[in-house]
Structure formats: C-alpha cells, structure tokens
Coordinates of C-alpha atoms in Angstrom, one line a residue:
Chain A
M28 CA 0.0 0.0 0.0
R29 CA 1.9 2.9 -1.4
Q30 CA 5.1 1.4 0.1
A31 CA 7.4 3.9 -1.6
G32 CA 7.0 7.5 -1.0
R33 CA 7.4 10.6 1.0
Y34 CA 8.1 8.8 4.3
M35 CA 11.5 7.7 2.9
P36 CA 14.5 10.0 2.9
E37 CA 15.8 8.2 -0.3
Y38 CA 12.6 8.9 -2.2
R39 CA 12.6 12.6 -1.0
A40 CA 16.1 13.0 -2.3
L41 CA 15.1 11.8 -5.7
R42 CA 12.0 14.0 -5.7
E43 CA 14.3 17.0 -5.5
K44 CA 15.6 16.1 -8.7
Y45 CA 12.5 14.8 -10.5
S46 CA 8.8 15.3 -10.4
L47 CA 6.5 12.4 -9.6
I48 CA 5.4 12.2 -13.2
E49 CA 9.0 12.2 -14.4
I50 CA 9.8 9.3 -12.1
C51 CA 6.8 7.4 -13.4
K52 CA 7.7 8.0 -17.0
T53 CA 11.3 7.0 -16.6
P54 CA 11.5 3.2 -16.1
E55 CA 15.0 3.3 -14.4
L56 CA 13.7 5.8 -11.9
A57 CA 10.4 3.8 -11.4
L58 CA 12.7 0.7 -10.8
E59 CA 14.9 2.6 -8.3
V60 CA 11.9 3.8 -6.3
T61 CA 10.0 0.5 -6.4
L62 CA 13.1 -1.3 -4.9
Q63 CA 13.7 1.5 -2.1
P64 CA 11.3 0.1 0.5
L65 CA 12.4 -3.5 0.0
K66 CA 15.1 -2.9 2.5
F67 CA 12.4 -3.0 5.2
G68 CA 11.7 -6.7 4.3
F69 CA 8.4 -6.4 2.5
D70 CA 7.2 -9.7 1.0
A71 CA 6.3 -8.1 -2.3
A72 CA 7.3 -5.1 -4.4
I73 CA 4.6 -2.6 -5.5
L74 CA 5.1 -1.0 -8.8
F75 CA 5.8 2.8 -8.5
A76 CA 3.2 4.6 -10.5
D77 CA 0.2 6.7 -10.0
I78 CA -3.5 5.7 -10.5
L79 CA -4.1 8.9 -12.8
L80 CA -1.4 8.1 -15.4
L81 CA -4.1 6.7 -17.7
L82 CA -5.8 10.1 -17.9
E83 CA -3.2 11.6 -20.2
P84 CA -3.5 8.9 -23.0
M85 CA -7.3 9.1 -22.5
G86 CA -7.1 12.7 -23.5
A87 CA -7.6 14.4 -20.2
P88 CA -4.1 15.6 -19.2
F89 CA -3.4 16.7 -15.5
D90 CA -0.7 18.0 -13.3
F91 CA 0.2 17.7 -9.6
V92 CA -0.2 21.2 -8.2
K93 CA 1.6 21.8 -4.8
G94 CA -0.9 21.9 -1.9
Q95 CA -3.8 20.9 -4.2
G96 CA -2.9 17.5 -5.5
P97 CA -3.9 16.4 -9.0
V98 CA -5.7 19.0 -11.1
V99 CA -7.2 17.8 -14.5
H100 CA -6.8 20.8 -17.0
E101 CA -10.2 20.3 -18.6
P102 CA -12.5 18.3 -16.2
I103 CA -15.0 16.0 -18.0
R104 CA -18.6 17.2 -17.4
T105 CA -20.5 17.0 -20.8
R106 CA -21.4 14.2 -23.0
A107 CA -19.4 15.7 -25.9
Q108 CA -16.3 15.5 -23.8
I109 CA -16.9 12.0 -22.7
E110 CA -17.4 11.1 -26.5
K111 CA -14.0 12.5 -27.2
L112 CA -12.2 10.5 -24.5
R113 CA -9.9 7.9 -26.0
V114 CA -10.1 4.1 -25.1
C115 CA -6.3 4.0 -25.5
D116 CA -4.1 1.0 -25.7
P117 CA -1.7 0.8 -22.8
E118 CA 1.1 -0.4 -25.2
E119 CA 0.9 3.1 -26.7
G120 CA -0.1 5.7 -24.0
L121 CA 1.3 3.8 -21.1
A122 CA 4.3 2.0 -22.6
Y123 CA 6.6 3.5 -19.9
V124 CA 4.7 1.7 -17.2
L125 CA 4.9 -1.6 -19.0
E126 CA 8.7 -1.0 -19.6
A127 CA 9.1 -0.3 -15.8
V128 CA 7.3 -3.6 -15.0
R129 CA 9.6 -5.5 -17.4
L130 CA 12.7 -3.8 -15.9
I131 CA 11.5 -4.4 -12.2
R132 CA 10.7 -8.0 -13.0
S133 CA 14.2 -8.7 -14.5
E134 CA 15.7 -7.1 -11.5
L135 CA 13.6 -8.9 -8.9
D136 CA 13.3 -12.3 -10.6
G137 CA 13.3 -15.1 -8.3
K138 CA 13.4 -13.0 -5.2
T139 CA 10.3 -10.8 -4.6
P140 CA 7.1 -10.9 -6.5
L141 CA 5.9 -7.6 -8.2
I142 CA 2.3 -6.3 -7.7
G143 CA 1.0 -4.0 -10.4
F144 CA -2.2 -1.9 -10.0
S145 CA -4.7 0.5 -11.5
G146 CA -7.4 2.9 -10.1
A147 CA -10.9 1.6 -10.5
P148 CA -13.5 3.3 -12.7
F149 CA -15.4 5.2 -10.0
T150 CA -12.3 6.6 -8.4
I151 CA -10.9 7.6 -11.9
A152 CA -14.2 9.0 -13.1
S153 CA -14.4 11.1 -9.8
Y154 CA -11.0 12.7 -10.6
L155 CA -12.1 13.3 -14.3
I156 CA -15.4 14.9 -13.4
E157 CA -14.4 16.9 -10.3
G158 CA -11.1 17.8 -11.8
G159 CA -9.2 16.7 -8.7
K160 CA -9.8 15.7 -5.1
S161 CA -13.4 16.2 -3.9
A162 CA -14.9 16.5 -0.4
N163 CA -18.3 15.2 -1.4
Y164 CA -18.2 14.0 -5.1
R165 CA -21.0 16.5 -5.9
L166 CA -20.4 16.6 -9.7
T167 CA -19.7 12.9 -10.0
K168 CA -22.9 12.0 -8.2
Q169 CA -24.8 14.6 -10.2
M170 CA -23.7 12.9 -13.4
M171 CA -24.4 9.5 -12.1
W172 CA -28.0 10.4 -11.0
S173 CA -28.9 13.0 -13.6
E174 CA -27.4 11.7 -16.8
P175 CA -27.2 8.0 -16.6
E176 CA -26.3 7.5 -20.2
A177 CA -23.4 9.8 -20.0
W178 CA -22.3 8.2 -16.8
Q179 CA -22.4 4.8 -18.3
M180 CA -20.5 5.9 -21.4
L181 CA -17.8 7.4 -19.2
M182 CA -17.6 4.4 -16.9
R183 CA -17.5 1.9 -19.9
K184 CA -14.6 4.0 -21.5
V185 CA -12.6 4.1 -18.2
S186 CA -13.3 0.4 -17.5
E187 CA -12.1 -0.7 -20.8
V188 CA -8.8 1.2 -20.4
V189 CA -8.4 -0.2 -16.9
R190 CA -9.1 -3.8 -18.1
R191 CA -6.5 -3.5 -20.8
Y192 CA -4.1 -1.8 -18.5
L193 CA -4.2 -4.4 -15.8
R194 CA -4.0 -7.2 -18.4
A195 CA -1.0 -5.5 -20.1
Q196 CA 0.8 -5.3 -16.6
V197 CA 0.3 -9.0 -16.1
E198 CA 1.5 -9.7 -19.6
A199 CA 4.5 -7.6 -18.9
G200 CA 5.4 -9.6 -15.8
A201 CA 3.3 -8.4 -12.8
Q202 CA 2.7 -11.3 -10.6
A203 CA -0.4 -9.9 -9.1
V204 CA -2.5 -6.8 -9.6
Q205 CA -4.5 -4.5 -7.4
L206 CA -7.6 -2.5 -8.3
F207 CA -7.9 0.6 -6.1
D208 CA -11.4 1.7 -5.7
S209 CA -10.4 4.2 -3.0
W210 CA -13.4 6.5 -2.9
I211 CA -16.3 4.0 -3.2
G212 CA -17.0 4.4 0.4
S213 CA -18.8 7.7 -0.4
L214 CA -21.6 5.8 -2.0
S215 CA -24.5 4.0 -0.5
P216 CA -24.7 0.3 -1.1
A217 CA -27.7 0.8 -3.6
D218 CA -25.7 3.4 -5.5
Y219 CA -22.5 1.2 -5.6
E220 CA -24.5 -1.7 -6.9
A221 CA -26.4 0.2 -9.6
H222 CA -23.8 2.5 -10.8
V223 CA -20.4 1.0 -10.2
Q224 CA -20.4 -2.7 -9.6
P225 CA -21.2 -3.8 -13.1
F226 CA -18.1 -2.0 -14.5
V227 CA -15.8 -3.4 -11.8
R228 CA -17.2 -6.8 -12.5
E229 CA -16.4 -6.6 -16.2
I230 CA -12.8 -5.7 -15.5
L231 CA -12.2 -8.1 -12.8
Q232 CA -13.8 -11.2 -14.2
D233 CA -11.7 -10.7 -17.4
V234 CA -8.3 -10.0 -15.4
M235 CA -9.1 -13.1 -13.1
T236 CA -8.7 -15.4 -16.1
L237 CA -5.1 -14.6 -16.2
G238 CA -4.4 -16.7 -13.2
V239 CA -2.8 -14.2 -11.0
P240 CA -3.9 -13.0 -7.6
V241 CA -6.3 -10.0 -8.2
L242 CA -6.5 -7.7 -5.2
H243 CA -9.8 -5.6 -4.9
F244 CA -9.4 -2.7 -2.6
G245 CA -11.6 0.1 -1.2
T246 CA -12.0 2.2 1.9
I247 CA -15.0 2.9 4.1
T248 CA -16.4 -0.4 2.7
S249 CA -17.9 -2.0 5.8
T250 CA -21.3 -2.2 4.1
L251 CA -20.0 -2.9 0.5
L252 CA -17.8 -6.0 1.2
E253 CA -20.1 -8.6 -0.2
A254 CA -20.8 -6.4 -3.2
Q255 CA -17.2 -5.9 -3.8
R256 CA -16.4 -9.6 -3.4
D257 CA -19.2 -10.4 -5.9
A258 CA -17.8 -7.9 -8.4
G259 CA -14.5 -9.8 -8.4
G260 CA -11.0 -10.3 -7.0
T261 CA -9.3 -13.2 -5.4
V262 CA -8.2 -11.0 -2.4
I263 CA -10.4 -8.3 -0.8
G264 CA -8.7 -5.4 0.8
V265 CA -10.4 -4.0 3.9
D266 CA -9.7 -0.9 5.9
W267 CA -9.3 -0.5 9.8
R268 CA -13.1 0.4 10.3
I269 CA -14.1 -3.2 10.6
P270 CA -12.3 -5.9 12.7
L271 CA -10.5 -8.3 10.3
D272 CA -12.2 -11.4 11.5
Q273 CA -15.6 -9.8 11.0
A274 CA -14.7 -8.7 7.5
W275 CA -13.3 -12.1 6.6
N276 CA -16.4 -13.9 7.9
R277 CA -18.5 -11.7 5.8
I278 CA -16.4 -12.1 2.6
G279 CA -16.0 -15.8 3.1
H280 CA -12.9 -17.8 3.9
D281 CA -12.7 -19.0 0.3
Y282 CA -11.3 -15.5 -0.5
A283 CA -8.0 -14.2 0.7
I284 CA -8.1 -10.9 2.7
Q285 CA -5.7 -7.9 2.8
G286 CA -5.5 -5.6 5.7
N287 CA -6.2 -3.8 7.9
M288 CA -4.1 -1.7 10.2
D289 CA -4.9 2.0 10.6
P290 CA -2.0 3.6 8.7
L291 CA -1.9 6.3 11.4
L292 CA -0.7 3.7 13.9
L293 CA 2.6 3.9 12.2
C294 CA 2.9 7.4 13.7
A295 CA 2.1 6.1 17.2
P296 CA 5.0 4.9 19.5
P297 CA 6.5 1.9 17.8
E298 CA 5.4 -0.5 20.7
V299 CA 1.8 0.6 20.2
A300 CA 2.1 0.0 16.5
V301 CA 3.7 -3.4 16.9
A302 CA 0.9 -4.4 19.6
R303 CA -1.8 -3.4 17.1
A304 CA -0.2 -5.2 14.3
R305 CA 0.0 -8.4 16.4
E306 CA -3.8 -7.8 17.1
V307 CA -4.6 -7.9 13.3
M308 CA -2.6 -11.0 13.0
R309 CA -4.3 -12.6 16.0
L310 CA -7.7 -11.8 14.3
A311 CA -6.4 -13.5 11.1
A312 CA -5.9 -16.6 13.4
G313 CA -3.2 -18.1 11.2
R314 CA -5.6 -18.9 8.3
P315 CA -4.0 -19.1 5.0
G316 CA -4.8 -16.2 2.8
H317 CA -4.2 -13.3 5.1
I318 CA -2.0 -10.6 3.6
F319 CA -1.0 -8.2 6.4
N320 CA -1.2 -4.6 5.2
L321 CA -2.4 -1.2 6.1
G322 CA -6.0 -0.3 5.6
H323 CA -5.0 2.7 3.4
G324 CA -1.8 4.6 2.2
I325 CA 1.2 5.2 4.4
I326 CA 1.4 8.9 5.2
P327 CA 4.5 11.2 4.6
Q328 CA 5.1 11.8 8.3
T329 CA 5.5 8.1 9.1
P330 CA 8.9 7.2 10.8
P331 CA 10.6 4.6 8.6
D332 CA 11.9 2.8 11.7
T333 CA 8.3 2.0 12.8
V334 CA 7.5 0.6 9.4
K335 CA 10.6 -1.7 9.9
A336 CA 9.5 -2.6 13.5
V337 CA 6.0 -3.6 12.3
I338 CA 7.2 -5.7 9.4
E339 CA 9.5 -7.5 11.8
A340 CA 6.7 -8.0 14.2
V341 CA 4.5 -9.5 11.5
H342 CA 7.2 -11.9 10.4
A343 CA 7.9 -12.9 14.0
Y344 CA 4.3 -13.5 14.6
T345 CA 4.0 -15.6 11.6
H346 CA 6.9 -17.8 12.8
E347 CA 5.5 -18.0 16.3
G348 CA 2.3 -19.1 14.8
Chain B
M16 CA -29.3 18.4 9.9
R17 CA -27.8 21.8 9.4
Q18 CA -31.3 23.0 8.0
A19 CA -30.3 26.6 7.9
G20 CA -27.5 27.7 5.8
R21 CA -25.7 28.6 2.6
Y22 CA -28.2 27.0 0.4
M23 CA -30.9 29.6 1.4
P24 CA -30.8 33.0 -0.3
E25 CA -32.3 34.6 2.9
Y26 CA -29.3 33.2 4.9
R27 CA -26.7 34.4 2.3
A28 CA -28.3 37.8 2.4
L29 CA -27.9 38.1 6.1
R30 CA -24.4 36.7 5.9
E31 CA -23.5 39.6 3.8
K32 CA -24.1 41.9 6.7
Y33 CA -22.9 39.6 9.6
S34 CA -20.3 36.9 10.3
L35 CA -21.4 33.4 11.2
I36 CA -20.0 34.1 14.8
E37 CA -22.0 37.4 14.9
I38 CA -25.2 35.7 14.0
C39 CA -24.5 33.0 16.6
K40 CA -23.7 35.6 19.3
T41 CA -26.8 37.9 18.6
P42 CA -29.9 35.9 19.9
E43 CA -32.2 38.0 17.6
L44 CA -30.1 36.9 14.5
A45 CA -29.9 33.3 15.6
L46 CA -33.6 33.3 16.0
E47 CA -34.2 34.8 12.5
V48 CA -31.9 32.1 10.9
T49 CA -33.4 29.3 13.0
L50 CA -36.8 30.2 11.7
Q51 CA -35.8 30.7 8.0
P52 CA -36.1 27.0 6.9
L53 CA -39.3 26.4 8.6
K54 CA -41.0 27.7 5.5
F55 CA -40.2 24.4 3.9
G56 CA -42.4 22.5 6.4
F57 CA -39.8 20.8 8.6
D58 CA -41.2 19.1 11.6
A59 CA -38.8 20.6 14.0
A60 CA -36.6 23.7 14.3
I61 CA -32.7 23.3 14.8
L62 CA -31.0 25.8 16.8
F63 CA -28.6 27.9 14.8
A64 CA -25.3 27.6 16.3
D65 CA -21.8 26.2 15.6
I66 CA -20.3 23.1 17.4
L67 CA -17.2 25.0 17.9
L68 CA -18.6 27.9 20.0
L69 CA -17.6 26.2 23.2
L70 CA -13.9 26.5 22.3
E71 CA -13.6 30.2 23.1
P72 CA -15.0 30.1 26.6
M73 CA -12.7 27.0 27.2
G74 CA -9.8 29.3 26.4
A75 CA -9.1 28.2 22.8
P76 CA -10.4 30.9 20.5
F77 CA -10.8 30.4 16.8
D78 CA -11.9 32.1 13.6
F79 CA -13.5 31.0 10.5
V80 CA -10.9 31.6 7.7
K81 CA -12.3 31.8 4.1
G82 CA -11.4 28.8 2.1
Q83 CA -9.9 27.0 5.1
G84 CA -12.8 26.5 7.6
P85 CA -12.2 27.0 11.4
V86 CA -8.8 27.8 12.5
V87 CA -7.9 27.5 16.3
H88 CA -5.4 30.3 17.1
E89 CA -3.2 28.1 19.3
P90 CA -3.9 24.4 18.8
I91 CA -3.7 22.3 21.9
R92 CA -0.9 19.9 21.8
T93 CA 0.7 19.8 25.2
R94 CA -0.3 18.7 28.6
A95 CA 0.3 22.2 29.9
Q96 CA -2.0 23.6 27.4
I97 CA -4.7 21.0 28.4
E98 CA -4.3 21.9 32.0
K99 CA -5.1 25.6 31.2
L100 CA -8.3 24.8 29.4
R101 CA -11.2 26.0 31.4
V102 CA -14.2 23.8 32.2
C103 CA -16.5 26.7 31.7
D104 CA -20.1 27.2 32.7
P105 CA -22.4 27.5 29.7
E106 CA -24.3 30.3 31.7
E107 CA -21.2 32.5 31.4
G108 CA -19.2 31.7 28.2
L109 CA -22.3 30.5 26.2
A110 CA -25.0 32.6 27.7
Y111 CA -25.8 34.0 24.2
V112 CA -26.7 30.5 23.0
L113 CA -29.1 29.9 25.9
E114 CA -30.6 33.3 25.4
A115 CA -31.2 32.3 21.7
V116 CA -32.9 29.1 22.9
R117 CA -35.2 31.0 25.2
L118 CA -36.0 33.5 22.5
I119 CA -36.7 30.8 19.8
R120 CA -38.8 28.8 22.3
S121 CA -41.0 31.7 23.1
E122 CA -41.4 32.4 19.4
L123 CA -42.2 28.8 18.4
D124 CA -44.1 27.8 21.5
G125 CA -47.0 25.4 20.8
K126 CA -46.1 25.1 17.1
T127 CA -42.7 23.5 16.3
P128 CA -40.3 21.8 18.7
L129 CA -36.7 23.1 19.1
I130 CA -33.7 20.9 18.8
G131 CA -30.5 22.0 20.5
F132 CA -27.0 20.4 19.9
S133 CA -23.3 20.1 20.8
G134 CA -20.3 18.6 19.2
A135 CA -19.1 15.5 20.8
P136 CA -15.8 15.1 22.7
F137 CA -13.9 13.3 19.9
T138 CA -15.0 15.8 17.3
I139 CA -14.3 18.8 19.4
A140 CA -10.9 17.4 20.6
S141 CA -9.9 16.9 17.0
Y142 CA -10.5 20.5 16.1
L143 CA -8.6 21.6 19.3
I144 CA -5.6 19.4 18.5
E145 CA -5.3 19.7 14.8
G146 CA -6.2 23.4 14.9
G147 CA -8.9 22.9 12.1
K148 CA -10.2 20.3 9.7
S149 CA -7.9 17.3 9.1
A150 CA -7.7 14.7 6.4
N151 CA -6.4 12.0 8.7
Y152 CA -6.5 13.2 12.4
R153 CA -2.8 12.5 12.8
L154 CA -2.2 14.7 15.7
T155 CA -5.4 13.7 17.5
K156 CA -4.7 9.9 17.0
Q157 CA -1.0 10.5 18.1
M158 CA -2.1 12.1 21.4
M159 CA -4.7 9.4 21.9
W160 CA -2.0 6.6 21.4
S161 CA 1.1 8.3 22.8
E162 CA -0.1 10.2 25.7
P163 CA -3.1 8.5 27.2
E164 CA -3.2 10.6 30.3
A165 CA -3.1 13.9 28.4
W166 CA -5.8 12.5 26.1
Q167 CA -8.0 11.5 29.0
M168 CA -7.6 14.9 30.7
L169 CA -8.6 16.7 27.5
M170 CA -11.5 14.3 26.9
R171 CA -12.7 14.7 30.4
K172 CA -12.7 18.5 30.3
V173 CA -14.4 18.7 26.8
S174 CA -17.0 16.1 28.0
E175 CA -17.8 18.0 31.0
V176 CA -18.4 21.2 29.1
V177 CA -20.5 19.3 26.6
R178 CA -22.6 17.7 29.3
R179 CA -23.2 21.1 31.0
Y180 CA -23.9 22.7 27.7
L181 CA -26.6 20.2 26.6
R182 CA -28.2 20.2 30.0
A183 CA -28.3 24.1 29.9
Q184 CA -29.9 24.0 26.5
V185 CA -32.6 21.8 27.8
E186 CA -33.1 23.8 30.8
A187 CA -33.3 26.8 28.6
G188 CA -36.2 25.2 26.6
A189 CA -34.7 22.9 24.0
Q190 CA -37.2 20.1 23.6
A191 CA -34.6 17.7 22.3
V192 CA -30.8 17.6 21.9
Q193 CA -28.3 16.1 19.5
L194 CA -24.8 15.2 20.0
F195 CA -22.7 15.4 16.9
D196 CA -19.8 13.0 16.8
S197 CA -19.2 13.7 13.2
W198 CA -15.7 12.4 12.9
I199 CA -15.7 9.1 14.8
G200 CA -15.9 7.3 11.5
S201 CA -12.1 7.7 11.2
L202 CA -11.6 5.4 14.2
S203 CA -11.5 1.6 14.4
P204 CA -14.2 0.1 16.6
A205 CA -11.4 -0.9 19.1
D206 CA -10.1 2.7 19.3
Y207 CA -13.7 4.2 19.5
E208 CA -14.5 1.8 22.5
A209 CA -11.3 2.4 24.4
H210 CA -10.7 6.1 23.8
V211 CA -14.1 7.8 23.1
Q212 CA -17.1 5.8 24.2
P213 CA -16.5 6.1 27.8
F214 CA -16.7 9.9 27.6
V215 CA -19.7 9.9 25.4
R216 CA -21.4 7.6 27.7
E217 CA -20.9 10.0 30.7
I218 CA -22.4 12.8 28.8
L219 CA -25.5 10.9 27.4
Q220 CA -26.4 8.9 30.5
D221 CA -26.6 12.2 32.3
V222 CA -28.5 14.2 29.7
M223 CA -30.9 11.3 29.2
T224 CA -32.1 11.8 32.7
L225 CA -33.8 15.1 31.7
G226 CA -36.4 13.1 29.9
V227 CA -36.2 14.8 26.4
P228 CA -35.2 12.8 23.2
V229 CA -31.4 12.6 22.9
L230 CA -30.1 12.1 19.4
H231 CA -26.7 10.6 19.0
F232 CA -25.2 11.1 15.5
G233 CA -22.0 10.2 13.6
T234 CA -20.8 9.4 10.0
I235 CA -19.1 6.4 8.7
T236 CA -20.4 4.5 11.7
S237 CA -21.6 1.2 10.0
T238 CA -19.3 -0.8 12.4
L239 CA -19.9 1.5 15.4
L240 CA -23.7 1.5 15.7
E241 CA -23.8 -0.9 18.6
A242 CA -21.1 0.9 20.5
Q243 CA -22.7 4.2 19.9
R244 CA -26.1 2.9 21.0
D245 CA -24.5 1.5 24.2
A246 CA -22.9 4.9 24.9
G247 CA -26.3 6.5 24.9
G248 CA -29.0 8.4 23.2
T249 CA -32.7 7.6 22.6
V250 CA -32.3 8.2 18.8
I251 CA -29.4 7.0 16.8
G252 CA -28.5 9.0 13.7
V253 CA -27.1 7.0 10.7
D254 CA -25.6 8.0 7.4
W255 CA -26.5 6.6 3.9
R256 CA -23.7 4.1 3.9
I257 CA -25.9 1.5 5.5
P258 CA -29.5 0.7 4.5
L259 CA -31.8 2.1 7.1
D260 CA -33.5 -1.3 7.9
Q261 CA -30.2 -3.0 8.5
A262 CA -29.1 -0.2 10.8
W263 CA -32.3 -0.3 12.7
N264 CA -32.1 -4.0 13.1
R265 CA -28.6 -3.8 14.5
I266 CA -29.5 -0.8 16.9
G267 CA -32.7 -2.5 18.0
H268 CA -36.3 -1.4 17.5
D269 CA -36.5 -0.1 21.1
Y270 CA -34.5 2.9 19.9
A271 CA -35.6 5.5 17.5
I272 CA -33.5 6.1 14.3
Q273 CA -32.7 9.3 12.3
G274 CA -31.7 9.2 8.8
N275 CA -30.4 8.5 6.3
M276 CA -30.6 10.0 2.8
D277 CA -27.3 10.9 1.0
P278 CA -27.5 14.8 1.3
L279 CA -25.9 14.9 -2.3
L280 CA -29.2 13.4 -3.5
L281 CA -30.7 17.0 -3.0
C282 CA -28.5 18.0 -5.9
A283 CA -29.9 15.3 -8.1
P284 CA -33.0 15.9 -10.2
P285 CA -36.0 16.3 -7.9
E286 CA -37.8 13.2 -9.1
V287 CA -34.6 11.2 -8.2
A288 CA -34.4 12.8 -4.8
V289 CA -38.1 12.2 -4.1
A290 CA -37.8 8.5 -5.2
R291 CA -34.8 7.9 -2.9
A292 CA -36.6 9.7 0.0
R293 CA -39.5 7.3 -0.5
E294 CA -37.1 4.4 -0.5
V295 CA -35.7 5.5 3.0
M296 CA -39.4 5.6 4.2
R297 CA -40.1 2.2 2.7
L298 CA -37.2 0.7 4.6
A299 CA -38.5 2.3 7.8
A300 CA -41.7 0.4 7.2
G301 CA -44.0 2.7 9.0
R302 CA -42.4 1.7 12.3
P303 CA -42.9 4.4 15.0
G304 CA -39.5 6.1 15.9
H305 CA -38.1 6.9 12.4
I306 CA -37.1 10.5 12.0
F307 CA -36.5 11.1 8.3
N308 CA -33.3 13.2 7.8
L309 CA -30.2 13.4 5.7
G310 CA -27.2 11.3 6.7
H311 CA -25.0 14.4 6.9
G312 CA -25.2 18.1 6.4
I313 CA -26.9 19.8 3.5
I314 CA -24.5 21.4 1.0
P315 CA -24.5 25.0 -0.1
Q316 CA -25.2 24.1 -3.7
T317 CA -28.5 22.3 -2.7
P318 CA -31.6 23.9 -4.7
P319 CA -34.1 24.9 -2.1
D320 CA -36.9 23.6 -4.3
T321 CA -35.5 20.1 -4.0
V322 CA -35.6 20.4 -0.2
K323 CA -39.2 21.5 -0.4
A324 CA -40.1 18.6 -2.7
V325 CA -38.5 16.0 -0.5
I326 CA -40.1 17.3 2.6
E327 CA -43.5 17.2 0.9
A328 CA -42.8 13.7 -0.4
V329 CA -41.9 12.5 3.1
H330 CA -45.1 14.0 4.6
A331 CA -47.2 12.5 1.7
Y332 CA -45.6 9.0 2.3
T333 CA -46.4 9.2 5.9
H334 CA -50.0 10.0 5.2
E335 CA -50.3 7.3 2.6
G336 CA -48.9 4.8 5.1

C-alpha cells in the first residue's frame, strides 16, 4: 500500500531532482523507487506509478499542483467531452509503465514478487469529473444520478482502459494486480450496486482469467464488502473500520483478505504500532490467505523505523504461529 | 441536519451583513436564521449555532478563515495547554446560545419543537488538537495513542463542558438535543471503544435523565452503531452508507433512528431525490420512531426547491402509510 514515497528520505532526495510524473515516466527511476522500500523486508514489491497516469493517454491531461493534489486541466462534465475520450491502448499511451514492469521483474526475478495496479473506474471517473480531489463528489454523483447515459459511457470507457491496462501489466510480468477503488466509500450500497459494481465486475472477471492473484481494494467499505467480493477479485482489501475477523467472515474464507491496520498507527509509539499489528495477526488466526497490510496509504510523516519494526513483528508472529 | 445555511438565499443575504459568529452571538439573528427553513415545512426547528462555539470560553479561541474553515489560534498539543483549558459554565461563556434558545422557544411555542445540539468530545478534541479540519487526524490519534493521560484529561474537560452545555440548553427550553460525533468514523471500533465511548457515555447517560429525546449522531459509523447505542441516546443517527432497515435491526427497535438519505441526492433531479426519500421511508416500514433526515449536512449548492419537494414527499408518504 503505497510502500514507496514521501516517508522515505531516499525517495525525497530523488524527488528534489525529478517530479513524480518524471519518475513514473522513466523506467529506471520507477525501478529505483520501487526497490527502495524493500530494505524494510516487505514480502512483495509494489510498482511505483500513479493511478491517474491513464488520464493523459485518454485525452484528459493533468498536473500535480503543490498543496492541491492532482488537477485535471479540463474536467469532463459533458457528453461531448466523454465522447472525445480515447479508449487508449496501454502499449501506446502507457508503454513506460509496462517497460518499468519488465525492468523491475528482470531485477527482482526469483526474489520478490511484483504487484501492479490501477485505479478503479469510479475513483478515476471522480477525478475526471471533479477535476481533482473532492470532499463530497457532488459533480460525480450529479452525473451518475442526472445523466445515466453519459455516466455509463464514461464508466465503460474508463473500465475498458483499466481492463486493458491491468492485463498488459500482467503480460509484462506483474505477478499480481490490485484494483484501487479508494473512494467508493462515499456511495450508499444501492448506488454502488447500480452505478459502479457492473463496471468493476467486467474488469475483474476478465483479469481473473489470467490466473494471477487479483486484489480488490476500497476504503469505508464495511457495508460494501459482499458487493465488492461479488464484483470480483481473489483478495479483498479492507480498512481498519471493521475488525479483520468480522470482515473475513462476511467475505467468506474461500477468499483471501488484505489488511487492515490504521496507517496512522505507524505514527504512534513503535510499541503501540507493533501491539496493534499483532492484534490484526491474532484476528487472522493463522488462516491461509491473510496478507498483512495497512488499511490505506502510508502517510508522509511516518517514521521509517516504525515501518521496519511492524514488518519484523508481523514476520515474527508468523513464525511463532 | 444543518437545516439553515448557505443553500438559502435569505441566509446568504444576512451573511453579507454579519459573520457566522456574529449571528450565533446575537440571539435575535440566531432566532431569525433558525426560523428561515421552517417555510419548507420541517417538523422541528434546529437551533442555529456552531459546534465550535464552546472553544472560546474554554480558552481556545478560533476564527473561520475563508477557504480553510475553522482555525484555532493556538492548537492544543501539550499537557500544559490542556491543564489551562477551562471547564467553563455555559451560563457564562455561552449565555448568548441559551438566550437564543429561550427566544426561539418563546417564538415557536405550541407550534414547532426546538432541537439543540453540541459537538461530541472526539470531534471537538480533533479541532482543538489539529487546529482545524484534518484529512487523517494524525495529531489527534497520536495524542490518543502516545499520551493516554493527556488524552483523558482533554476528553474529560471537553466532555464536562459538553454535558453542562446540553443540560443548559434543555433547561433553557430545547425540547430535544443532538450530540454530533461527526468524525468518529475515522476510528477503528477498538479505538472508539477504548478512547471515546466512555466519555460519550458519561455525557449521554446524564443528559438522558432530563427526559427529552437525545439524538446521537455520527458518520461512517456502520461498524460503530452498537457501541454508539451502548454509549447512549434515545435516537441513533445513521448515514447513507448502510441501508436504514439493516441499521435499525442492529441498533434494535427499542431505539428510534434518524436518517439516512445521502445529502448529495438533494443536488440530483428532484424526481430522483423524491424517489430515494420514499425508498428510505419504505425501509423504515412505518415503524414508530423513524425520523426522516439526511445522513449528514446539507451542502451549499442544494436547490431549495428540492428540499421542499423532498419534505412534501416524506409527509405524503407518511399519510399514505
């Protein structure tokens, strides 16, 4: 879960020379940043990329603006704009990501598996429509409720790009892929099922045929877990708002589960973080199919030593068990 | 739920002459704004005030800064600062609110009941510690996990002020009171139960002895409902992330329930908003003890006509039923 990043001095040093986008677009730099956190002992490497990279080849370029986050130059709010969006081929518009995947795989081969990822259609659509982050997804929900045909056209286009993109990452060598539907927790279960789930299902049912683990992640999903599972994925990612055992019982033990420590705990005293990591492990009860992780992204203020302490504690717990 | 406010032209006109704080501090203006939305046919009036008013008499003054929201001049981050916070008497530091309650009651008497409210200790503490809104409550959670004694001292002081404040509102004439724990959804159930619930319980168990309905509200609470109910309140407020019938089954039908339409639906076409309001009513199934409401605050961009249409639809449904 956003393993690499602003909490690591090595990453910050690199970011003084290159923008985030430059790192993503330069396979050698993406490789370097992908490998940085492995010194902590993670069991897998996560491709360094950004969920919004696909906006540019779709015809909706954006920039990261300091203090604001991503800003889409021309937010997508009309049917005419949606019609113009390109259902791009990742081999063209996102070739640099696939090149990074190949490079990282050749570097890691035989040691650590590589996880690729993409943003999910609702989350991507919300950035396209709002033009950036949103507190309430007003314009996104308005399109969803007011212009169902435009909404479906947008979701279909984004979904097809996401499907091709995840497929291409696996074909380039990613040994697992994750779909990040980070903002679905803003929706009622009825809206998720009516306006989002069908598109996620189309992506995941296809990607699952590739035979690699497919992780399906969201936040604030305590009432969406069954619907997420039914949409697809072999591993369901859950956040800290639900005890891991309850979540797993609801999803079903035929599925793997990923989670679910509050990422802010990494800013607590290390002994508190370690105790709470052990509590997550205790709730997983040694069942096969639990991937220990945070419930959402690691924050920049996280002390790297606490990350290391938690990873060691998780490994130690596994060996005790 | 924030009935009055920026979606009403009458309110915006008044705000051109007075700041939000000035309106809160002038009982005649608070009366005027409290009455404004009643033209839509609401079944109760909600006191116009702000959950942060108690910060000033506690010794932590703040301002509303345009584009930023509330900004506490000196955020509370040390034990020494917590020691200095005053457990004020509402009759002194918040006399203007109590005066507004008396004025509104004398104006409304025999017609519409008046609901008072306060922010809950976690929500208030988060503003005190962060100094304003927060995306991740890092400093709040850090104090909670790193300095349990400081945290408890802060929560005890805030809770005692909140308890006195709600009591004073009822004594001044409020016919029901609501406790807003808007941000508890950022906590895991374990953290809520360990670090927040005991303080909420002390407030609510006392206020419930006054014999008025006590509404206990939060958002993103799908996994906290039982713990919230056990802390107290005669009515539990729920947001749109859980179907109303599921929430009510979990809370138990001995309790009343308030909710739970997505407030963004008021920005959808009126026929969509009305259909979804009727769906909430259908899930309530005509049981006594359902208070139709939004799942969180009404947003400024809401068209007043849609508010009116939804209220009419809810009343019509009740009469059909």
